[in-house]
XYZ file of C-alpha atoms in Angstrom:
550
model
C 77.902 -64.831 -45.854
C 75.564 -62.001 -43.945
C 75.517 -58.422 -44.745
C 77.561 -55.834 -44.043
C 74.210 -53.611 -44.051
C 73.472 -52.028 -40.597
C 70.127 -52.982 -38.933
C 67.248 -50.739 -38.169
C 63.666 -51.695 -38.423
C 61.113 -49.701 -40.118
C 58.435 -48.072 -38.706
C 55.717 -45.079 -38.921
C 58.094 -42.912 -36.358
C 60.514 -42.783 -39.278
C 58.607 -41.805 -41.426
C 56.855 -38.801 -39.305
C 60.921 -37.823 -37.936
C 61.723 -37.546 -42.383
C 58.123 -35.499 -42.672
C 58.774 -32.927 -39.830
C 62.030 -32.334 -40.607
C 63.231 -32.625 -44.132
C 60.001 -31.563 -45.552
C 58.820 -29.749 -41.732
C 57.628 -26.546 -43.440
C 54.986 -28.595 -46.287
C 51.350 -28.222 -45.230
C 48.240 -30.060 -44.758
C 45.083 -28.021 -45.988
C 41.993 -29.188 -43.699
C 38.715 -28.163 -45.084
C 35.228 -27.798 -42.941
C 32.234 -25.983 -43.475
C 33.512 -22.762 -41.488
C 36.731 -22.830 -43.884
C 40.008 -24.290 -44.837
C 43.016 -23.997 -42.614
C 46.770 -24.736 -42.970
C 48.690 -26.624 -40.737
C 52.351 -27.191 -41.397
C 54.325 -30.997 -41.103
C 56.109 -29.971 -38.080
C 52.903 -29.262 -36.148
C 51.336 -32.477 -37.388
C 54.875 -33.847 -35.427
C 54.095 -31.411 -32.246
C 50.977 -32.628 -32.037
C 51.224 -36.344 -32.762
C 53.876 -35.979 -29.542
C 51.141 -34.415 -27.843
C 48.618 -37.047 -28.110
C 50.636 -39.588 -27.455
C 51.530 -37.921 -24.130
C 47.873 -37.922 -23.332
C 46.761 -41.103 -24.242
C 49.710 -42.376 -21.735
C 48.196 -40.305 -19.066
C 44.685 -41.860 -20.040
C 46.541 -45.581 -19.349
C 46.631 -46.294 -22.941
C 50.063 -48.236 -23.490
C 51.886 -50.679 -26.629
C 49.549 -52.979 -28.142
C 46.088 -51.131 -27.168
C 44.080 -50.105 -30.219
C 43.088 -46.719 -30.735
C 40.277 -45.982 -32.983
C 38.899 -42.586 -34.607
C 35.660 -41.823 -36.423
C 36.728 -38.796 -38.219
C 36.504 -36.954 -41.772
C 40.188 -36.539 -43.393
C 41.775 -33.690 -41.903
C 44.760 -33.095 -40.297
C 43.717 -34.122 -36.340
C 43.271 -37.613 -38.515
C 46.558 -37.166 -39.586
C 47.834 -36.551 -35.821
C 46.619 -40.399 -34.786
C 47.468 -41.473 -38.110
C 50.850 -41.192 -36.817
C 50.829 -40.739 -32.653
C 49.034 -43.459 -32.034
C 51.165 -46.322 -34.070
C 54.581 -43.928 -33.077
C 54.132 -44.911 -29.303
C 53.734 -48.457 -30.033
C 49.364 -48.442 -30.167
C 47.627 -49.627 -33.191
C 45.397 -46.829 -35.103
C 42.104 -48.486 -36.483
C 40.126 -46.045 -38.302
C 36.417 -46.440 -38.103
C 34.252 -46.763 -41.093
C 31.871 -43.270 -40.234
C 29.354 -45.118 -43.474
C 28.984 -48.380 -42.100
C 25.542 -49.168 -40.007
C 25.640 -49.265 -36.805
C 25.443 -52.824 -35.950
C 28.314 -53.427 -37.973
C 30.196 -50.272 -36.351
C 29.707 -52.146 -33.099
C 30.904 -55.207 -34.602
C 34.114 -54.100 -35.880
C 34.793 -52.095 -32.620
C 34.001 -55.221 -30.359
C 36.173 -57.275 -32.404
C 39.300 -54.872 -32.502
C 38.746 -54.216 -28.766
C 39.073 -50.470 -29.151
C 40.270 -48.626 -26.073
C 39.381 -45.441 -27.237
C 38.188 -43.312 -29.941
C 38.725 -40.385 -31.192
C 35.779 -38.188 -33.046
C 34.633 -35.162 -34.473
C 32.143 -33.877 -33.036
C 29.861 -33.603 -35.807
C 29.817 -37.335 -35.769
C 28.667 -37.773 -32.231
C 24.760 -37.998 -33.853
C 25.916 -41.205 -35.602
C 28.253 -42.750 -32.608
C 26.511 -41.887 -29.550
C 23.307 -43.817 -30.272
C 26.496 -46.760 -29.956
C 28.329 -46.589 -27.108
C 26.509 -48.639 -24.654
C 27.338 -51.274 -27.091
C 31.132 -50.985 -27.131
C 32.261 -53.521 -25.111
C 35.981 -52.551 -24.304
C 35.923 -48.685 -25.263
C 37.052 -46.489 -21.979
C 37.638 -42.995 -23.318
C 35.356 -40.825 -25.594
C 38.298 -38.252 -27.102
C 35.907 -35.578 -28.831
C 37.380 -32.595 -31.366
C 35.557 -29.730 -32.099
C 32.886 -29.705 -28.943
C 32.224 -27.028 -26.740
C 31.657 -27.569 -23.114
C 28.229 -27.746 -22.802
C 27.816 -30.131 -25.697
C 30.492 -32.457 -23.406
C 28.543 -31.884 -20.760
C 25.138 -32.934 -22.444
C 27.152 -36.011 -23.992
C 28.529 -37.549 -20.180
C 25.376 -37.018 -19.034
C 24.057 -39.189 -22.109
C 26.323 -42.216 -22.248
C 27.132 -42.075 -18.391
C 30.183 -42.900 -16.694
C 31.326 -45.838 -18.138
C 32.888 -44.116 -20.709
C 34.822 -41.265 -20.056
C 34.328 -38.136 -22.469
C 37.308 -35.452 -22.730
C 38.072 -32.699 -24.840
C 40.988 -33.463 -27.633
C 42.614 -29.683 -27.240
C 42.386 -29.391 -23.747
C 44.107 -32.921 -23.518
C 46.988 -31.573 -25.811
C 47.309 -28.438 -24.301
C 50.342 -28.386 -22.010
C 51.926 -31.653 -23.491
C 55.553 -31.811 -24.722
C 55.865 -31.404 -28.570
C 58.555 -34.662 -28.804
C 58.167 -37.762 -27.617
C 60.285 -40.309 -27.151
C 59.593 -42.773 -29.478
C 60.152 -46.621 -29.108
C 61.737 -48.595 -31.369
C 59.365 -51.488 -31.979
C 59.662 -54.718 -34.275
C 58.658 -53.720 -37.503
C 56.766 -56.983 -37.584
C 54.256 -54.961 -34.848
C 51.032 -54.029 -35.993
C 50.696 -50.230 -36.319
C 47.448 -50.479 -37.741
C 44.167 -52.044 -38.783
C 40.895 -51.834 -41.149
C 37.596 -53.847 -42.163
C 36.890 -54.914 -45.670
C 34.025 -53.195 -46.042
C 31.660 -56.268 -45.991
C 30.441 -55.999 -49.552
C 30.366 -60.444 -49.650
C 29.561 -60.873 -45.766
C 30.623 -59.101 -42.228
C 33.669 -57.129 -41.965
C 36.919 -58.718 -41.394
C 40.170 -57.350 -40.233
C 43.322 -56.820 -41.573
C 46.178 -55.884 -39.174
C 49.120 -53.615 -41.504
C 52.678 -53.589 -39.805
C 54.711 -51.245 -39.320
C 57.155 -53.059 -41.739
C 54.256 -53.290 -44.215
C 53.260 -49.592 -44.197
C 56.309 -48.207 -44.853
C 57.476 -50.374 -48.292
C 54.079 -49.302 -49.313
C 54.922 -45.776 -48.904
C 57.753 -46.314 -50.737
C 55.907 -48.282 -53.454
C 53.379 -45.411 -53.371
C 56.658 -42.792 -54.437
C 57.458 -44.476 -57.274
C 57.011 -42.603 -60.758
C 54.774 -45.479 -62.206
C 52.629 -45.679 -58.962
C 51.727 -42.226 -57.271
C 54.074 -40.468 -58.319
C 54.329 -38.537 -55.232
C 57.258 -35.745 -55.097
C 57.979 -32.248 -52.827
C 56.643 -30.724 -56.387
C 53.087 -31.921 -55.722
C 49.709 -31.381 -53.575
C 47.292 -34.134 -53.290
C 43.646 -33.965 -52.856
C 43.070 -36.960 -50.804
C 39.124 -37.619 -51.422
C 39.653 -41.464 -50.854
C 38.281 -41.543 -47.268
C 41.223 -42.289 -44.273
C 38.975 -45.031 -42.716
C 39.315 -46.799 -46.497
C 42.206 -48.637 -46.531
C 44.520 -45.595 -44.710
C 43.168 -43.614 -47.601
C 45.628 -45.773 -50.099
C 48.771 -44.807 -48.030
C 48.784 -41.390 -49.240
C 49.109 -39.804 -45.475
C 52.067 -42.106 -45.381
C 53.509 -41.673 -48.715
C 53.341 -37.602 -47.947
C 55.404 -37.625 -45.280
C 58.242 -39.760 -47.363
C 58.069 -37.389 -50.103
C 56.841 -33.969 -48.724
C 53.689 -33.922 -51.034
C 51.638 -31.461 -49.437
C 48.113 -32.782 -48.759
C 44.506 -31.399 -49.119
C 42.041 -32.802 -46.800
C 38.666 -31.865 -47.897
C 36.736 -33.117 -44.551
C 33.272 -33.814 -45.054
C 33.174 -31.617 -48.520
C 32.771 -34.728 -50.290
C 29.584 -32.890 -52.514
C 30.206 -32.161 -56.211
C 29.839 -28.324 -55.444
C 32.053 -27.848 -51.904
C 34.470 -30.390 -53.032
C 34.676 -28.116 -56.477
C 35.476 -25.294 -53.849
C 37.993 -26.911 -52.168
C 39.957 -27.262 -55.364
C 39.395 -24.059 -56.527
C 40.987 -22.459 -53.312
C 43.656 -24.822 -52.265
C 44.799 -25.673 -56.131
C 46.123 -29.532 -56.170
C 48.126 -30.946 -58.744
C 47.110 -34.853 -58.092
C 44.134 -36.696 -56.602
C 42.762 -39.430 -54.951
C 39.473 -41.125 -55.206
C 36.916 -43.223 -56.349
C 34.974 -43.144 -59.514
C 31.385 -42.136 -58.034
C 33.457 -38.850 -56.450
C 34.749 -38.195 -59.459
C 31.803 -38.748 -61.545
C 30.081 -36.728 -59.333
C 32.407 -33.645 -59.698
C 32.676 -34.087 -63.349
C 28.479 -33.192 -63.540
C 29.359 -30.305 -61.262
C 32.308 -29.371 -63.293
C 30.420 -29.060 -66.180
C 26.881 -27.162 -65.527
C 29.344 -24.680 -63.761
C 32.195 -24.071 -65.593
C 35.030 -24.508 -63.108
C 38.624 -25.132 -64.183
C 39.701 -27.517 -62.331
C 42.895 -28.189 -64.282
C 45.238 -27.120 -61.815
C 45.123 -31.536 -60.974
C 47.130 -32.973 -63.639
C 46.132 -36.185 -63.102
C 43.646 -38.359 -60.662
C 44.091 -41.757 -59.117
C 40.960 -43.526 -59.610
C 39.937 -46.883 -57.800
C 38.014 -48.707 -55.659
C 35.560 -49.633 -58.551
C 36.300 -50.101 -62.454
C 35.793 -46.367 -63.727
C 33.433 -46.065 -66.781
C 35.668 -45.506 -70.006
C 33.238 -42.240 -71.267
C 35.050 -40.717 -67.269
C 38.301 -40.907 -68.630
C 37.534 -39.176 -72.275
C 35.242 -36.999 -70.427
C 38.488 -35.995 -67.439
C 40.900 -35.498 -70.723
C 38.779 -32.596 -72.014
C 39.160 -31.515 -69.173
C 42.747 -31.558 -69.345
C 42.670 -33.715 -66.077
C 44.516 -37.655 -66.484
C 42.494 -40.897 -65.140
C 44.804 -43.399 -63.702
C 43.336 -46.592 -62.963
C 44.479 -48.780 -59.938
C 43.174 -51.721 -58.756
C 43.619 -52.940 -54.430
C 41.927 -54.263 -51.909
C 41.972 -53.867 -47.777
C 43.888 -57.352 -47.980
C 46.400 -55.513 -50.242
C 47.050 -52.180 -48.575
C 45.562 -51.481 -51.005
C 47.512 -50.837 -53.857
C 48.254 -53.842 -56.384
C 48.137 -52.563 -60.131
C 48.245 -48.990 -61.505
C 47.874 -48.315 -64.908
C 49.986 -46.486 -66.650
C 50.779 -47.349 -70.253
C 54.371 -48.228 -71.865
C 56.401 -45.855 -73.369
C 56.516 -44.987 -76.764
C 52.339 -45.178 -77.720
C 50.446 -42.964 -79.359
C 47.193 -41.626 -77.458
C 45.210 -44.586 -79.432
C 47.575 -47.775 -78.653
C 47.665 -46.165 -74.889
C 44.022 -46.400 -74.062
C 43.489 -50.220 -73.617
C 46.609 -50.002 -71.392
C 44.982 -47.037 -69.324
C 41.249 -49.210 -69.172
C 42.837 -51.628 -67.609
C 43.245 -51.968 -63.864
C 46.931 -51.484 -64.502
C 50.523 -53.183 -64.288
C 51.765 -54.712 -60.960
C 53.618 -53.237 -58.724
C 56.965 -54.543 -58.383
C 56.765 -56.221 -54.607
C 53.134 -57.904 -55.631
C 53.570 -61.466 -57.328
C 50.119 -62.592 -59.086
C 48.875 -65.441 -60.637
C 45.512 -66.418 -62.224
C 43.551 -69.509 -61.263
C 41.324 -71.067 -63.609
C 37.735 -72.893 -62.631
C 39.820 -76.465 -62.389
C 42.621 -75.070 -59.909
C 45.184 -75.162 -62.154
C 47.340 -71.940 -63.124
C 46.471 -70.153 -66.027
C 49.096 -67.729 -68.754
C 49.585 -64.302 -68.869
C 48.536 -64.018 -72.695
C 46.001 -61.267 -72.055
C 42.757 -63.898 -73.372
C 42.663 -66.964 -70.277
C 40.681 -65.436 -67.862
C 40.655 -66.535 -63.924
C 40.303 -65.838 -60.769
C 43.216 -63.478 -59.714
C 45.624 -64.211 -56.624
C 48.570 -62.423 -55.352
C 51.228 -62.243 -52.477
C 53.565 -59.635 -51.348
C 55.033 -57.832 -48.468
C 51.981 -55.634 -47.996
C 49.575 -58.087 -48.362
C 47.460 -59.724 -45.464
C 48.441 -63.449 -44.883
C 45.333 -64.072 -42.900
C 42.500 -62.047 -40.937
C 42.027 -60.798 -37.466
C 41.219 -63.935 -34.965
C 42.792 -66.423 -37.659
C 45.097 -68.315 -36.136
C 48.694 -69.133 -38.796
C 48.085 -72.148 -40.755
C 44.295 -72.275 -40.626
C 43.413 -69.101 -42.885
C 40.220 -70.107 -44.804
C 39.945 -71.804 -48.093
C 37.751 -69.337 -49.134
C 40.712 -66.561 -48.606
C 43.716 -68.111 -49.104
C 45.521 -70.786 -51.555
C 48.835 -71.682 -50.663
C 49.873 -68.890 -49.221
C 48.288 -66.863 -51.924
C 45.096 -64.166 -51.502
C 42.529 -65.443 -53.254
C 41.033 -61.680 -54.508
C 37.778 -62.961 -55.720
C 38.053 -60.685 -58.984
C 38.046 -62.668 -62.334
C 40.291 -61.069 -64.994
C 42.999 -61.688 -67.525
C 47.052 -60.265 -67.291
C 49.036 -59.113 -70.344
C 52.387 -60.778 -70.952
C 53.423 -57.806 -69.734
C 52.137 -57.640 -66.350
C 49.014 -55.475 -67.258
C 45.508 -56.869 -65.478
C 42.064 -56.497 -66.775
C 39.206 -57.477 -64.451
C 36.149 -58.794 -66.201
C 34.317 -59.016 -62.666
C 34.018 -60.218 -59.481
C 33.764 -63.992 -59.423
C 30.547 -63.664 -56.864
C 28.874 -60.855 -59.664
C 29.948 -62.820 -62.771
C 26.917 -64.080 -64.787
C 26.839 -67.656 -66.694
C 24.932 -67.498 -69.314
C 24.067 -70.630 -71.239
C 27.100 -72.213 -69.465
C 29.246 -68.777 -71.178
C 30.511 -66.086 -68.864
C 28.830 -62.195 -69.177
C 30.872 -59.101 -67.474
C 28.780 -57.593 -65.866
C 31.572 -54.566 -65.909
C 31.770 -54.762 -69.532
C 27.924 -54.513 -69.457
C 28.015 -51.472 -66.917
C 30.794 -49.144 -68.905
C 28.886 -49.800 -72.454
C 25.592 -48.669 -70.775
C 27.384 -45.293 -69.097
C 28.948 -44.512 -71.983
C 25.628 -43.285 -73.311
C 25.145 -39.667 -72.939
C 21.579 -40.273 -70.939
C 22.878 -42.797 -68.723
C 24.551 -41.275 -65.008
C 24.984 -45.129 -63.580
C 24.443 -48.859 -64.749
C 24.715 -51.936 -62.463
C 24.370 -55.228 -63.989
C 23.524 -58.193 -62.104
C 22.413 -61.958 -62.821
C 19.146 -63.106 -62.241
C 17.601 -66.843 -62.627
C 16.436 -67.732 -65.964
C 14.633 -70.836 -67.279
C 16.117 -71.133 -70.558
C 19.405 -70.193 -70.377
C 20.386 -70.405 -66.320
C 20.755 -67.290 -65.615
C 20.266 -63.588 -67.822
C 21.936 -60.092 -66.770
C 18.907 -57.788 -65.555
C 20.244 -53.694 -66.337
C 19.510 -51.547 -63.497
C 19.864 -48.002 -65.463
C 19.926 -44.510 -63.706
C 19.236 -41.990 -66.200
C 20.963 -38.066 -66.222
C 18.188 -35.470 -64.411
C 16.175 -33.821 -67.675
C 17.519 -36.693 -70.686
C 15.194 -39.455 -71.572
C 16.023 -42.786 -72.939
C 13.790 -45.907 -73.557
C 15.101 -49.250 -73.375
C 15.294 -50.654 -76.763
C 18.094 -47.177 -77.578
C 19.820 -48.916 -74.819
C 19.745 -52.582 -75.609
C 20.796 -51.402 -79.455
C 23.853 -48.731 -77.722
C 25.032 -52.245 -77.196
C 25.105 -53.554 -80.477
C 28.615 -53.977 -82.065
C 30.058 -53.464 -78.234
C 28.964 -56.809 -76.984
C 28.321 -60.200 -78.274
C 24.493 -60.224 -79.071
C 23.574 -62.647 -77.171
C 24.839 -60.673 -74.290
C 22.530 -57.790 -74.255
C 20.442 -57.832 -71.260
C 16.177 -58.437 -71.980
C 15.590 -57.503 -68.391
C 15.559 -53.702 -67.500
C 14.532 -51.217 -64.992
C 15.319 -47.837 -64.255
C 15.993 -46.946 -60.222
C 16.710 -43.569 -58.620
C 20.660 -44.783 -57.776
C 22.703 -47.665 -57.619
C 23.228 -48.799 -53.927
C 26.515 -48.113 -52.558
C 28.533 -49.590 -50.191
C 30.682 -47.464 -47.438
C 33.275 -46.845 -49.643
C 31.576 -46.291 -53.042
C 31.239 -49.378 -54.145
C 28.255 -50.538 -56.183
C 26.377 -53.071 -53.819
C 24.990 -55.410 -56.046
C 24.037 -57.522 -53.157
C 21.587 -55.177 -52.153
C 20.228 -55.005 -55.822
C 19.692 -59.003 -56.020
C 17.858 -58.765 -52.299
C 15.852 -56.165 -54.146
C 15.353 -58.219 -57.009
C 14.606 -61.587 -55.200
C 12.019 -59.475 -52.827
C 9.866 -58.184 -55.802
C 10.996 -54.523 -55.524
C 12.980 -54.253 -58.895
C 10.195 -55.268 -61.914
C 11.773 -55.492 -65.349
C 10.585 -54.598 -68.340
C 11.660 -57.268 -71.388
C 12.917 -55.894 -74.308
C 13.341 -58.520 -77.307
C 14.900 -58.158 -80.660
């Protein structure tokens, strides 16, 4: 026996029809360095009509990708939701990745076009001789005489226009196709943190359960009653669905642009007054030093999803005295990203609720995980057998861009499964603790060292600003964890206060004998620590340890 249930495929045009109508009058707040302005969810509509007007008139039909190289704002927002309406596939450009690999990705997503601010053109233009299939140059924010200066730069192989003087004149409604929901409506690189990019294709199908998984009281908690500050870059991961998620639920958004520093980004909330935000721990961090040198209240945000990295556990007591909530999550660009967020069971006290809150979090309910132990067989949920961590789900990647079905890599994928990478343990309760990534764990004396662990002792010392722990070669015992410490501007700390700040928090054996201090932990493009940088460092003689015994 079928369903009674009528038919009707999801897609990003639903969600932008709900946004601009039910919730038409919410606004976007789009910060720059000449200001913040307000635009409302009905012109976001208007003008993600408008656009896709003009990229028909540029030739740019179903199935062609679009790409952007843009801060968050809410032009981003426009293509975040014109482009994959008309039946085009929005791939957001990583602005922080080098350039080779920017003309890597491009190449291999055979972008049509691209769409840029223009305060970007410094880092793009030096590219586009080397973009093999882009056509159109769309540029926001230019006047004519820098468009002039740019076609006479790249030549006419590329053609450059102005974004509002391709908008202006263009119906604000469009007719909008309804498309499979199986079509891809978007796509993103990993960030290349293990190797080069790859690609993940999101459908529209895909996007819009994981705006609905992104409503739900134990995930986002996104409502009409809220304003997000969404830090988390839209070129990482769609900025975790939130764009998408706002549109379901009316959540007003905040778009700070490229007032990503501790002090304009402190500005930006003092003026535009979220409730909620979005980000990763090094933003956060960052703002937290600013907060607190300067005295601003930034308590208006009740709470802040952190992820991308594990966050230190001295942020979250430092964010709570600051009447502002950590939430952990855990995802990846395989995953959408969101898999886990961590928010504790009912009926704790403040004490029980804090392992539950250091954790990466509970799944979701759509994402099914399992944990894989070193001789392929699966592992329990009892919160102690650690392994590496796979999952599955409706909004999770079943292979990568130019992978054809049924020969995915080994590497990537088990059965069907995304192999993560991440080593961790899971509650009998669904809660999931990562103890590392199974490329940065260290084996010491044939026993297993978190490097993680390692990393939140060490920045839980008041001297310490960052820690990155990685595994170096070691006669005796394999391989040793070598502590690459950044220490607060004006505080001083030797090494042996550091190696005994461990005692009683680790295993003794586990404290590191190799350290250095550095100016800053290498990041990747998305915040990441890159701790492959920091072993090319090592293995090219640029990092020298100092041994502490004892």
């Amino acid at each position: 026996m079928r369903s009674t249930m009528q038919e009707m495929p999801l897609g990003i045009s639903q969600l932008l029809a709900h946004g601009c109508s039910v919730h038409g009058a919410r606004r976007v707040f789009s910060a720059s360095p000449s200001g913040i302005t307000e635009t409302t969810f009905a012109e976001v509509g208007a003008n993600a009509a408008r656009l896709a007007h003009a990229l028909t008139g540029l030739g740019i039909g179903p199935g062609d990708l679009v790409a952007t190289f843009m801060w968050n704002s809410s032009r981003h927002l426009e293509a975040y939701y014109g482009v994959p309406s008309m039946g085009c596939v929005v791939h957001p450009l990583n602005i922080r990745l080098p350039g080779h690999q920017v003309v890597q990705v491009a190449n291999h997503a055979r972008d049509r076009a691209i769409l840029i601010d223009a305060s970007l053109l410094p880092l793009l233009t030096p590219l586009v001789g080397r973009l093999e299939s882009v056509e159109h140059l769309i540029v926001d924010g230019a006047g004519e005489g820098a468009l002039a200066a740019l076609r006479a730069e790249i030549g006419p192989a590329v053609a450059v226009h102005d974004l509002d003087t391709l908008l202006t004149g263009r119906p604000a409604s469009y007719d909008w196709p309804e498309l499979d929901e199986y079509t891809a409506a978007a796509v993103c690189y990993s960030s290349g943190t293990t190797g080069e990019p790859k690609g993940v294709a999101y459908s529209h199908r895909s996007i819009y359960l994981h705006a609905l998984g992104g409503s739900m009281m134990d995930v986002l908690r996104a409502s009409a009653q809220d304003r997000t500050l969404c830090v988390v870059p839209q070129f990482h991961v769609l900025a975790w669905g939130v764009p998408y998620s706002a549109f379901l639920t009316g959540t007003e958004l905040v778009m700070p642009g490229p007032r990503l520093a501790p002090g304009p980004l402190a500005e930006v909330i003092t003026a535009t007054r979220p409730t909620r935000g979005v980000g990763v721990p090094t933003i956060w961090a960052g703002l937290l030093e600013h907060v607190q040198a300067n005295g601003v209240d930034i308590s208006c945000m009740a709470e802040a999803i952190v992820g991308g990295a594990t966050c230190p556990p001295a942020l979250f007591d430092a964010y709570d005295r600051l009447g502002v909530t950590l939430v952990h999550g855990w995802g990846m660009t395989e995953t959408s990203p969101m898999g886990t967020v961590a928010r504790p069971p009912a009926g704790l006290s403040a004490e029980q609720a804090r392992s539950y809150r250091l954790s990466q979090g509970r799944f979701i309910g759509p994402v099914q995980a399992r944990l894989i132990g070193s001789d392929g067989r699966q592992l329990p949920w009892d919160g102690s057998s650690a392994g590496e961590l796979e999952v599955r789900g409706p909004w999770i990647t079943a292979r990568y861009i130019g992978d054809e079905p049924g020969q995915e890599s080994a590497e990537s994928f088990h059965d069907g499964w995304l192999r993560t990478g991440d080593v961790g343990t899971i509650t009998p309760d669904g809660f999931l603790t990562l103890t590392d990534r199974a490329k940065d764990v260290i084996k010491s004396g044939g026993e297993w060292i978190s490097s993680v662990e390692l990393e939140g002792h060490l920045m839980s010392h008041p001297a310490v600003l960052e820690a990155a722990v990685i595994g170096v070669a070691d006669e005796r015992w394999g391989e040793r964890p070598l502590a690459c410490v950044v220490v607060r501007e004006n505080a001083t700390v030797d090494f042996e206060e550091l190696r005994d700040h461990l005692d009683g928090r680790v295993a003794r054996w586990q404290r590191p004998e190799r350290w250095v201090v550095i100016p800053e932990v290498p990041k990747t493009s998305v915040g990441k620590y890159d701790k492959k940088r920091l072993r090319a460092a090592y293995a090219a003689g640029e990092l020298t340890p100092q041994l502490v015994h004892g």
